[in-house]
Amino acid sequence: MTAALQTIERVRSTVNYLRVGVGADHEGEWLSCEPLATDPEALAALVATTAEGRGTDRDDVATSLFVQGYAFRVASLAIGAWLIDDVVLDVDPAIASIALGRHRPNALHLDEARFAGDDVGALHANLIDGHLARLVATAHESCRVGEALLWSNIGAGCASSFGAFMGPLEDRRLEIRDRFEAFLAAGRPELQTSGRIAHVGPLWAWERSACCLWYKTDSGFQCEDCSLWSDDERQARYQKVLSELDA
């Protein structure tokens, strides 16, 4: 087993709900990431198949939710590898594919496992500039959905990726928070302004800069990190979290 495959296995075993396949390690229907990240018509056509299942008839809402789920699936592997082994796994859209489940991206497949560097600069170059920034530009062109909103989805996807490893790596919580802050500080301006980290005792919370529009679906639901919450509502939630830690 190559070093890159070993890293992927460590990521999968640490957060066991992450579905990642490599090479022949796959089954079901996979959709190449390259056209989704570069072709507005291809992206719009796929997003349209998910809209009803997400409870909306609006292409901007469906696109926003699709991008958010997609960002987490790609970022969770790349960020997980950086946290666990201090390496950057190559998630170039040319070698990546996604699968859908419950009308959203729920798995990632790579044609091959290979490294693309080992520092935060390489992580941004490969994950953000080489993949997710291209997806944002394509999604923005595919329908009338704002770039700031889409970048807030990318930020939320990255925040969720860091957060996914805090539970199983409980003794590294503060380190993971600090590495998330370093990741943001090294990022392009669109990512830096996509949200902010709020320190909540030994934990942290992500506060988005723009809403993903989930509240406009049939569920009418606001995410915990939604930009529409007031400061008082956020602080009340943080105090509840801290009180539960002390209990």
C-alpha atoms as a PDB file:
ATOM      1  CA  MET A   1       0.000   0.000   0.000  1.00  0.00           C
ATOM      2  CA  THR A   2       1.411   3.389  -0.991  1.00  0.00           C
ATOM      3  CA  ALA A   3       1.887   6.218   1.490  1.00  0.00           C
ATOM      4  CA  ALA A   4      -0.993   8.173  -0.073  1.00  0.00           C
ATOM      5  CA  LEU A   5      -3.334   5.183   0.259  1.00  0.00           C
ATOM      6  CA  GLN A   6      -2.273   4.758   3.871  1.00  0.00           C
ATOM      7  CA  THR A   7      -3.151   8.391   4.530  1.00  0.00           C
ATOM      8  CA  ILE A   8      -6.590   7.947   2.978  1.00  0.00           C
ATOM      9  CA  GLU A   9      -7.184   4.875   5.113  1.00  0.00           C
ATOM     10  CA  ARG A  10      -6.240   6.819   8.249  1.00  0.00           C
ATOM     11  CA  VAL A  11      -8.668   9.577   7.305  1.00  0.00           C
ATOM     12  CA  ARG A  12     -11.475   7.068   6.694  1.00  0.00           C
ATOM     13  CA  SER A  13     -10.827   5.205   9.927  1.00  0.00           C
ATOM     14  CA  THR A  14     -10.744   8.441  11.948  1.00  0.00           C
ATOM     15  CA  VAL A  15     -14.065   9.764  10.629  1.00  0.00           C
ATOM     16  CA  ASN A  16     -15.857   6.607   9.583  1.00  0.00           C
ATOM     17  CA  TYR A  17     -18.799   8.252   7.819  1.00  0.00           C
ATOM     18  CA  LEU A  18     -16.516   9.751   5.150  1.00  0.00           C
ATOM     19  CA  ARG A  19     -16.980   7.727   1.984  1.00  0.00           C
ATOM     20  CA  VAL A  20     -13.792   7.810  -0.075  1.00  0.00           C
ATOM     21  CA  GLY A  21     -12.733   5.327  -2.732  1.00  0.00           C
ATOM     22  CA  VAL A  22      -9.584   5.052  -4.830  1.00  0.00           C
ATOM     23  CA  GLY A  23      -8.926   3.320  -8.164  1.00  0.00           C
ATOM     24  CA  ALA A  24     -10.870   0.076  -8.412  1.00  0.00           C
ATOM     25  CA  ASP A  25     -12.225   0.653  -4.891  1.00  0.00           C
ATOM     26  CA  HIS A  26     -15.675   1.833  -5.958  1.00  0.00           C
ATOM     27  CA  GLU A  27     -19.174   0.745  -6.835  1.00  0.00           C
ATOM     28  CA  GLY A  28     -22.278   2.534  -8.027  1.00  0.00           C
ATOM     29  CA  GLU A  29     -22.602   5.573 -10.277  1.00  0.00           C
ATOM     30  CA  TRP A  30     -19.825   8.183 -10.186  1.00  0.00           C
ATOM     31  CA  LEU A  31     -19.854  11.637 -11.739  1.00  0.00           C
ATOM     32  CA  SER A  32     -16.605  13.209 -12.881  1.00  0.00           C
ATOM     33  CA  CYS A  33     -15.755  16.427 -11.042  1.00  0.00           C
ATOM     34  CA  GLU A  34     -14.002  18.011 -14.019  1.00  0.00           C
ATOM     35  CA  PRO A  35     -17.160  19.042 -15.945  1.00  0.00           C
ATOM     36  CA  LEU A  36     -18.939  20.020 -12.733  1.00  0.00           C
ATOM     37  CA  ALA A  37     -16.108  22.381 -11.821  1.00  0.00           C
ATOM     38  CA  THR A  38     -15.699  23.835 -15.312  1.00  0.00           C
ATOM     39  CA  ASP A  39     -18.941  23.547 -17.324  1.00  0.00           C
ATOM     40  CA  PRO A  40     -21.930  25.648 -16.140  1.00  0.00           C
ATOM     41  CA  GLU A  41     -24.397  23.666 -18.260  1.00  0.00           C
ATOM     42  CA  ALA A  42     -23.192  20.323 -16.911  1.00  0.00           C
ATOM     43  CA  LEU A  43     -23.393  21.584 -13.340  1.00  0.00           C
ATOM     44  CA  ALA A  44     -26.845  23.096 -13.826  1.00  0.00           C
ATOM     45  CA  ALA A  45     -28.166  19.882 -15.365  1.00  0.00           C
ATOM     46  CA  LEU A  46     -26.994  17.798 -12.410  1.00  0.00           C
ATOM     47  CA  VAL A  47     -28.198  20.301  -9.818  1.00  0.00           C
ATOM     48  CA  ALA A  48     -31.644  20.284 -11.455  1.00  0.00           C
ATOM     49  CA  THR A  49     -31.967  16.560 -10.682  1.00  0.00           C
ATOM     50  CA  THR A  50     -31.470  17.288  -6.965  1.00  0.00           C
ATOM     51  CA  ALA A  51     -33.781  20.287  -6.517  1.00  0.00           C
ATOM     52  CA  GLU A  52     -37.059  18.508  -5.774  1.00  0.00           C
ATOM     53  CA  GLY A  53     -35.378  16.188  -3.312  1.00  0.00           C
ATOM     54  CA  ARG A  54     -33.933  19.184  -1.463  1.00  0.00           C
ATOM     55  CA  GLY A  55     -37.376  20.770  -1.241  1.00  0.00           C
ATOM     56  CA  THR A  56     -37.011  23.636  -3.686  1.00  0.00           C
ATOM     57  CA  ASP A  57     -37.940  24.702  -7.193  1.00  0.00           C
ATOM     58  CA  ARG A  58     -35.372  27.508  -7.249  1.00  0.00           C
ATOM     59  CA  ASP A  59     -32.139  26.915  -9.109  1.00  0.00           C
ATOM     60  CA  ASP A  60     -30.183  29.319  -6.894  1.00  0.00           C
ATOM     61  CA  VAL A  61     -31.220  27.481  -3.727  1.00  0.00           C
ATOM     62  CA  ALA A  62     -30.513  24.060  -5.222  1.00  0.00           C
ATOM     63  CA  THR A  63     -27.122  25.223  -6.525  1.00  0.00           C
ATOM     64  CA  SER A  64     -26.150  26.698  -3.174  1.00  0.00           C
ATOM     65  CA  LEU A  65     -26.982  23.500  -1.287  1.00  0.00           C
ATOM     66  CA  PHE A  66     -25.231  21.356  -3.881  1.00  0.00           C
ATOM     67  CA  VAL A  67     -22.033  23.412  -3.690  1.00  0.00           C
ATOM     68  CA  GLN A  68     -22.071  23.263   0.095  1.00  0.00           C
ATOM     69  CA  GLY A  69     -22.365  19.471   0.179  1.00  0.00           C
ATOM     70  CA  TYR A  70     -19.783  19.078  -2.579  1.00  0.00           C
ATOM     71  CA  ALA A  71     -17.306  21.334  -0.772  1.00  0.00           C
ATOM     72  CA  PHE A  72     -17.477  19.243   2.383  1.00  0.00           C
ATOM     73  CA  ARG A  73     -16.925  15.951   0.560  1.00  0.00           C
ATOM     74  CA  VAL A  74     -13.803  17.203  -1.208  1.00  0.00           C
ATOM     75  CA  ALA A  75     -12.451  19.326   1.640  1.00  0.00           C
ATOM     76  CA  SER A  76     -12.917  16.669   4.331  1.00  0.00           C
ATOM     77  CA  LEU A  77     -10.443  14.342   2.621  1.00  0.00           C
ATOM     78  CA  ALA A  78      -7.865  17.034   1.841  1.00  0.00           C
ATOM     79  CA  ILE A  79      -8.093  18.709   5.246  1.00  0.00           C
ATOM     80  CA  GLY A  80      -8.210  15.386   7.079  1.00  0.00           C
ATOM     81  CA  ALA A  81      -4.983  14.259   5.441  1.00  0.00           C
ATOM     82  CA  TRP A  82      -3.321  17.559   6.352  1.00  0.00           C
ATOM     83  CA  LEU A  83      -4.433  17.242   9.973  1.00  0.00           C
ATOM     84  CA  ILE A  84      -3.533  13.581  10.394  1.00  0.00           C
ATOM     85  CA  ASP A  85      -0.349  13.179   8.343  1.00  0.00           C
ATOM     86  CA  ASP A  86       0.718  16.745   7.469  1.00  0.00           C
ATOM     87  CA  VAL A  87       0.427  15.989   3.764  1.00  0.00           C
ATOM     88  CA  VAL A  88      -1.682  17.347   0.925  1.00  0.00           C
ATOM     89  CA  LEU A  89      -3.636  14.736  -1.018  1.00  0.00           C
ATOM     90  CA  ASP A  90      -4.257  15.611  -4.653  1.00  0.00           C
ATOM     91  CA  VAL A  91      -7.977  16.320  -5.186  1.00  0.00           C
ATOM     92  CA  ASP A  92      -7.634  17.743  -8.679  1.00  0.00           C
ATOM     93  CA  PRO A  93     -11.060  17.563 -10.361  1.00  0.00           C
ATOM     94  CA  ALA A  94      -9.443  15.753 -13.301  1.00  0.00           C
ATOM     95  CA  ILE A  95      -8.925  12.666 -11.103  1.00  0.00           C
ATOM     96  CA  ALA A  96     -11.934  13.073  -8.787  1.00  0.00           C
ATOM     97  CA  SER A  97     -15.562  11.964  -8.977  1.00  0.00           C
ATOM     98  CA  ILE A  98     -18.548  12.290  -6.673  1.00  0.00           C
ATOM     99  CA  ALA A  99     -21.580  10.115  -6.023  1.00  0.00           C
ATOM    100  CA  LEU A 100     -25.018  11.352  -4.983  1.00  0.00           C
ATOM    101  CA  GLY A 101     -27.105  10.076  -2.110  1.00  0.00           C
ATOM    102  CA  ARG A 102     -30.304  11.613  -0.761  1.00  0.00           C
ATOM    103  CA  HIS A 103     -30.106  14.215  -3.549  1.00  0.00           C
ATOM    104  CA  ARG A 104     -26.711  15.571  -2.494  1.00  0.00           C
ATOM    105  CA  PRO A 105     -22.991  14.726  -2.888  1.00  0.00           C
ATOM    106  CA  ASN A 106     -22.220  12.018  -0.346  1.00  0.00           C
ATOM    107  CA  ALA A 107     -19.032  10.268  -1.523  1.00  0.00           C
ATOM    108  CA  LEU A 108     -15.734  11.027  -3.237  1.00  0.00           C
ATOM    109  CA  HIS A 109     -13.614   8.831  -5.492  1.00  0.00           C
ATOM    110  CA  LEU A 110     -10.079   9.429  -6.769  1.00  0.00           C
ATOM    111  CA  ASP A 111      -8.686   7.685  -9.840  1.00  0.00           C
ATOM    112  CA  GLU A 112      -5.390   7.451  -7.995  1.00  0.00           C
ATOM    113  CA  ALA A 113      -3.960   8.399  -4.608  1.00  0.00           C
ATOM    114  CA  ARG A 114      -1.082  10.834  -4.818  1.00  0.00           C
ATOM    115  CA  PHE A 115       0.363  13.750  -2.897  1.00  0.00           C
ATOM    116  CA  ALA A 116       0.444  17.378  -4.010  1.00  0.00           C
ATOM    117  CA  GLY A 117       2.702  18.842  -1.313  1.00  0.00           C
ATOM    118  CA  ASP A 118       2.889  19.034   2.457  1.00  0.00           C
ATOM    119  CA  ASP A 119       2.170  22.573   3.640  1.00  0.00           C
ATOM    120  CA  VAL A 120      -0.776  24.943   3.927  1.00  0.00           C
ATOM    121  CA  GLY A 121       0.217  26.737   0.724  1.00  0.00           C
ATOM    122  CA  ALA A 122      -0.008  23.485  -1.227  1.00  0.00           C
ATOM    123  CA  LEU A 123      -3.349  22.720   0.436  1.00  0.00           C
ATOM    124  CA  HIS A 124      -4.774  26.021  -0.774  1.00  0.00           C
ATOM    125  CA  ALA A 125      -3.280  25.631  -4.241  1.00  0.00           C
ATOM    126  CA  ASN A 126      -4.752  22.164  -4.705  1.00  0.00           C
ATOM    127  CA  LEU A 127      -8.024  22.172  -2.748  1.00  0.00           C
ATOM    128  CA  ILE A 128      -9.144  25.787  -2.993  1.00  0.00           C
ATOM    129  CA  ASP A 129      -7.536  27.342  -6.082  1.00  0.00           C
ATOM    130  CA  GLY A 130      -7.384  24.154  -8.115  1.00  0.00           C
ATOM    131  CA  HIS A 131     -10.826  22.791  -7.315  1.00  0.00           C
ATOM    132  CA  LEU A 132     -13.334  24.655  -5.142  1.00  0.00           C
ATOM    133  CA  ALA A 133     -12.657  28.151  -6.537  1.00  0.00           C
ATOM    134  CA  ARG A 134     -13.290  26.755 -10.013  1.00  0.00           C
ATOM    135  CA  LEU A 135     -16.553  25.240  -8.763  1.00  0.00           C
ATOM    136  CA  VAL A 136     -17.641  28.607  -7.353  1.00  0.00           C
ATOM    137  CA  ALA A 137     -16.969  30.387 -10.654  1.00  0.00           C
ATOM    138  CA  THR A 138     -18.851  27.704 -12.580  1.00  0.00           C
ATOM    139  CA  ALA A 139     -21.807  27.706 -10.181  1.00  0.00           C
ATOM    140  CA  HIS A 140     -22.025  31.507 -10.315  1.00  0.00           C
ATOM    141  CA  GLU A 141     -22.165  31.328 -14.096  1.00  0.00           C
ATOM    142  CA  SER A 142     -24.718  28.503 -14.095  1.00  0.00           C
ATOM    143  CA  CYS A 143     -27.505  30.541 -12.474  1.00  0.00           C
ATOM    144  CA  ARG A 144     -28.196  33.734 -10.549  1.00  0.00           C
ATOM    145  CA  VAL A 145     -26.502  32.843  -7.294  1.00  0.00           C
ATOM    146  CA  GLY A 146     -24.082  35.199  -5.576  1.00  0.00           C
ATOM    147  CA  GLU A 147     -20.359  34.572  -5.384  1.00  0.00           C
ATOM    148  CA  ALA A 148     -20.220  35.746  -1.754  1.00  0.00           C
ATOM    149  CA  LEU A 149     -22.914  33.216  -0.863  1.00  0.00           C
ATOM    150  CA  LEU A 150     -21.038  30.447  -2.674  1.00  0.00           C
ATOM    151  CA  TRP A 151     -17.765  31.346  -0.960  1.00  0.00           C
ATOM    152  CA  SER A 152     -19.574  31.256   2.367  1.00  0.00           C
ATOM    153  CA  ASN A 153     -20.570  27.701   1.460  1.00  0.00           C
ATOM    154  CA  ILE A 154     -16.929  26.863   0.754  1.00  0.00           C
ATOM    155  CA  GLY A 155     -15.925  28.326   4.116  1.00  0.00           C
ATOM    156  CA  ALA A 156     -18.667  26.355   5.856  1.00  0.00           C
ATOM    157  CA  GLY A 157     -17.579  23.175   4.088  1.00  0.00           C
ATOM    158  CA  CYS A 158     -14.011  23.697   5.281  1.00  0.00           C
ATOM    159  CA  ALA A 159     -15.185  24.536   8.801  1.00  0.00           C
ATOM    160  CA  SER A 160     -17.255  21.332   8.895  1.00  0.00           C
ATOM    161  CA  SER A 161     -14.223  19.407   7.658  1.00  0.00           C
ATOM    162  CA  PHE A 162     -12.039  20.652  10.503  1.00  0.00           C
ATOM    163  CA  GLY A 163     -14.900  20.105  12.929  1.00  0.00           C
ATOM    164  CA  ALA A 164     -15.414  16.509  11.804  1.00  0.00           C
ATOM    165  CA  PHE A 165     -12.014  15.568  13.224  1.00  0.00           C
ATOM    166  CA  MET A 166     -12.453  17.290  16.585  1.00  0.00           C
ATOM    167  CA  GLY A 167     -14.655  14.550  18.022  1.00  0.00           C
ATOM    168  CA  PRO A 168     -12.461  11.535  17.260  1.00  0.00           C
ATOM    169  CA  LEU A 169      -9.285  13.575  17.942  1.00  0.00           C
ATOM    170  CA  GLU A 170     -10.579  15.093  21.166  1.00  0.00           C
ATOM    171  CA  ASP A 171      -7.133  15.623  22.676  1.00  0.00           C
ATOM    172  CA  ARG A 172      -6.211  17.790  19.668  1.00  0.00           C
ATOM    173  CA  ARG A 173      -9.217  20.128  19.750  1.00  0.00           C
ATOM    174  CA  LEU A 174      -7.281  23.327  20.426  1.00  0.00           C
ATOM    175  CA  GLU A 175      -4.609  22.376  17.915  1.00  0.00           C
ATOM    176  CA  ILE A 176      -7.251  21.735  15.239  1.00  0.00           C
ATOM    177  CA  ARG A 177      -8.878  25.085  15.976  1.00  0.00           C
ATOM    178  CA  ASP A 178      -5.487  26.791  15.691  1.00  0.00           C
ATOM    179  CA  ARG A 179      -4.748  24.990  12.440  1.00  0.00           C
ATOM    180  CA  PHE A 180      -8.103  26.092  11.065  1.00  0.00           C
ATOM    181  CA  GLU A 181      -7.211  29.680  11.931  1.00  0.00           C
ATOM    182  CA  ALA A 182      -3.844  29.269  10.197  1.00  0.00           C
ATOM    183  CA  PHE A 183      -5.603  27.755   7.182  1.00  0.00           C
ATOM    184  CA  LEU A 184      -7.941  30.749   6.911  1.00  0.00           C
ATOM    185  CA  ALA A 185      -5.137  33.253   7.404  1.00  0.00           C
ATOM    186  CA  ALA A 186      -3.249  31.707   4.471  1.00  0.00           C
ATOM    187  CA  GLY A 187      -6.300  31.701   2.202  1.00  0.00           C
ATOM    188  CA  ARG A 188      -7.448  33.930  -0.594  1.00  0.00           C
ATOM    189  CA  PRO A 189      -9.587  36.961   0.423  1.00  0.00           C
ATOM    190  CA  GLU A 190     -12.859  35.308  -0.662  1.00  0.00           C
ATOM    191  CA  LEU A 191     -12.250  32.484   1.794  1.00  0.00           C
ATOM    192  CA  GLN A 192     -11.039  34.748   4.599  1.00  0.00           C
ATOM    193  CA  THR A 193     -14.251  36.793   4.418  1.00  0.00           C
ATOM    194  CA  SER A 194     -16.564  33.757   4.093  1.00  0.00           C
ATOM    195  CA  GLY A 195     -17.080  33.646   7.865  1.00  0.00           C
ATOM    196  CA  ARG A 196     -15.315  33.824  11.204  1.00  0.00           C
ATOM    197  CA  ILE A 197     -14.271  31.517  14.025  1.00  0.00           C
ATOM    198  CA  ALA A 198     -15.896  32.243  17.385  1.00  0.00           C
ATOM    199  CA  HIS A 199     -14.031  30.843  20.399  1.00  0.00           C
ATOM    200  CA  VAL A 200     -16.405  29.014  22.739  1.00  0.00           C
ATOM    201  CA  GLY A 201     -14.306  27.944  25.719  1.00  0.00           C
ATOM    202  CA  PRO A 202     -12.191  24.994  24.589  1.00  0.00           C
ATOM    203  CA  LEU A 203     -14.376  24.672  21.486  1.00  0.00           C
ATOM    204  CA  TRP A 204     -15.158  26.931  18.585  1.00  0.00           C
ATOM    205  CA  ALA A 205     -18.079  27.772  16.319  1.00  0.00           C
ATOM    206  CA  TRP A 206     -18.211  28.940  12.735  1.00  0.00           C
ATOM    207  CA  GLU A 207     -20.231  32.028  11.851  1.00  0.00           C
ATOM    208  CA  ARG A 208     -21.029  32.371   8.169  1.00  0.00           C
ATOM    209  CA  SER A 209     -20.938  35.694   6.357  1.00  0.00           C
ATOM    210  CA  ALA A 210     -23.800  34.784   4.012  1.00  0.00           C
ATOM    211  CA  CYS A 211     -26.762  32.434   4.283  1.00  0.00           C
ATOM    212  CA  CYS A 212     -26.864  29.229   2.209  1.00  0.00           C
ATOM    213  CA  LEU A 213     -30.639  29.685   1.616  1.00  0.00           C
ATOM    214  CA  TRP A 214     -31.593  26.399   3.269  1.00  0.00           C
ATOM    215  CA  TYR A 215     -34.338  28.293   5.102  1.00  0.00           C
ATOM    216  CA  LYS A 216     -35.990  28.859   1.711  1.00  0.00           C
ATOM    217  CA  THR A 217     -36.537  25.119   1.180  1.00  0.00           C
ATOM    218  CA  ASP A 218     -39.661  23.273   2.296  1.00  0.00           C
ATOM    219  CA  SER A 219     -37.975  22.623   5.654  1.00  0.00           C
ATOM    220  CA  GLY A 220     -37.620  26.333   6.412  1.00  0.00           C
ATOM    221  CA  PHE A 221     -34.509  25.495   8.417  1.00  0.00           C
ATOM    222  CA  GLN A 222     -31.679  27.798   9.546  1.00  0.00           C
ATOM    223  CA  CYS A 223     -28.256  26.184  10.051  1.00  0.00           C
ATOM    224  CA  GLU A 224     -26.447  26.625  13.370  1.00  0.00           C
ATOM    225  CA  ASP A 225     -23.848  28.810  11.652  1.00  0.00           C
ATOM    226  CA  CYS A 226     -26.417  30.837   9.680  1.00  0.00           C
ATOM    227  CA  SER A 227     -25.635  34.503   9.123  1.00  0.00           C
ATOM    228  CA  LEU A 228     -29.285  35.341   9.882  1.00  0.00           C
ATOM    229  CA  TRP A 229     -28.975  34.575  13.612  1.00  0.00           C
ATOM    230  CA  SER A 230     -28.651  37.667  15.776  1.00  0.00           C
ATOM    231  CA  ASP A 231     -25.649  38.174  18.053  1.00  0.00           C
ATOM    232  CA  ASP A 232     -27.887  37.562  21.076  1.00  0.00           C
ATOM    233  CA  GLU A 233     -29.152  34.272  19.629  1.00  0.00           C
ATOM    234  CA  ARG A 234     -25.610  33.133  18.921  1.00  0.00           C
ATOM    235  CA  GLN A 235     -24.401  34.034  22.398  1.00  0.00           C
ATOM    236  CA  ALA A 236     -27.318  32.198  23.995  1.00  0.00           C
ATOM    237  CA  ARG A 237     -26.375  29.066  22.063  1.00  0.00           C
ATOM    238  CA  TYR A 238     -22.716  29.382  23.035  1.00  0.00           C
ATOM    239  CA  GLN A 239     -23.639  29.777  26.704  1.00  0.00           C
ATOM    240  CA  LYS A 240     -25.755  26.640  26.469  1.00  0.00           C
ATOM    241  CA  VAL A 241     -22.791  24.735  24.996  1.00  0.00           C
ATOM    242  CA  LEU A 242     -20.503  25.944  27.803  1.00  0.00           C
ATOM    243  CA  SER A 243     -23.028  25.050  30.495  1.00  0.00           C
ATOM    244  CA  GLU A 244     -23.297  21.531  29.079  1.00  0.00           C
ATOM    245  CA  LEU A 245     -19.499  21.197  29.164  1.00  0.00           C
ATOM    246  CA  ASP A 246     -19.471  22.154  32.847  1.00  0.00           C
ATOM    247  CA  ALA A 247     -22.351  19.812  33.775  1.00  0.00           C
END
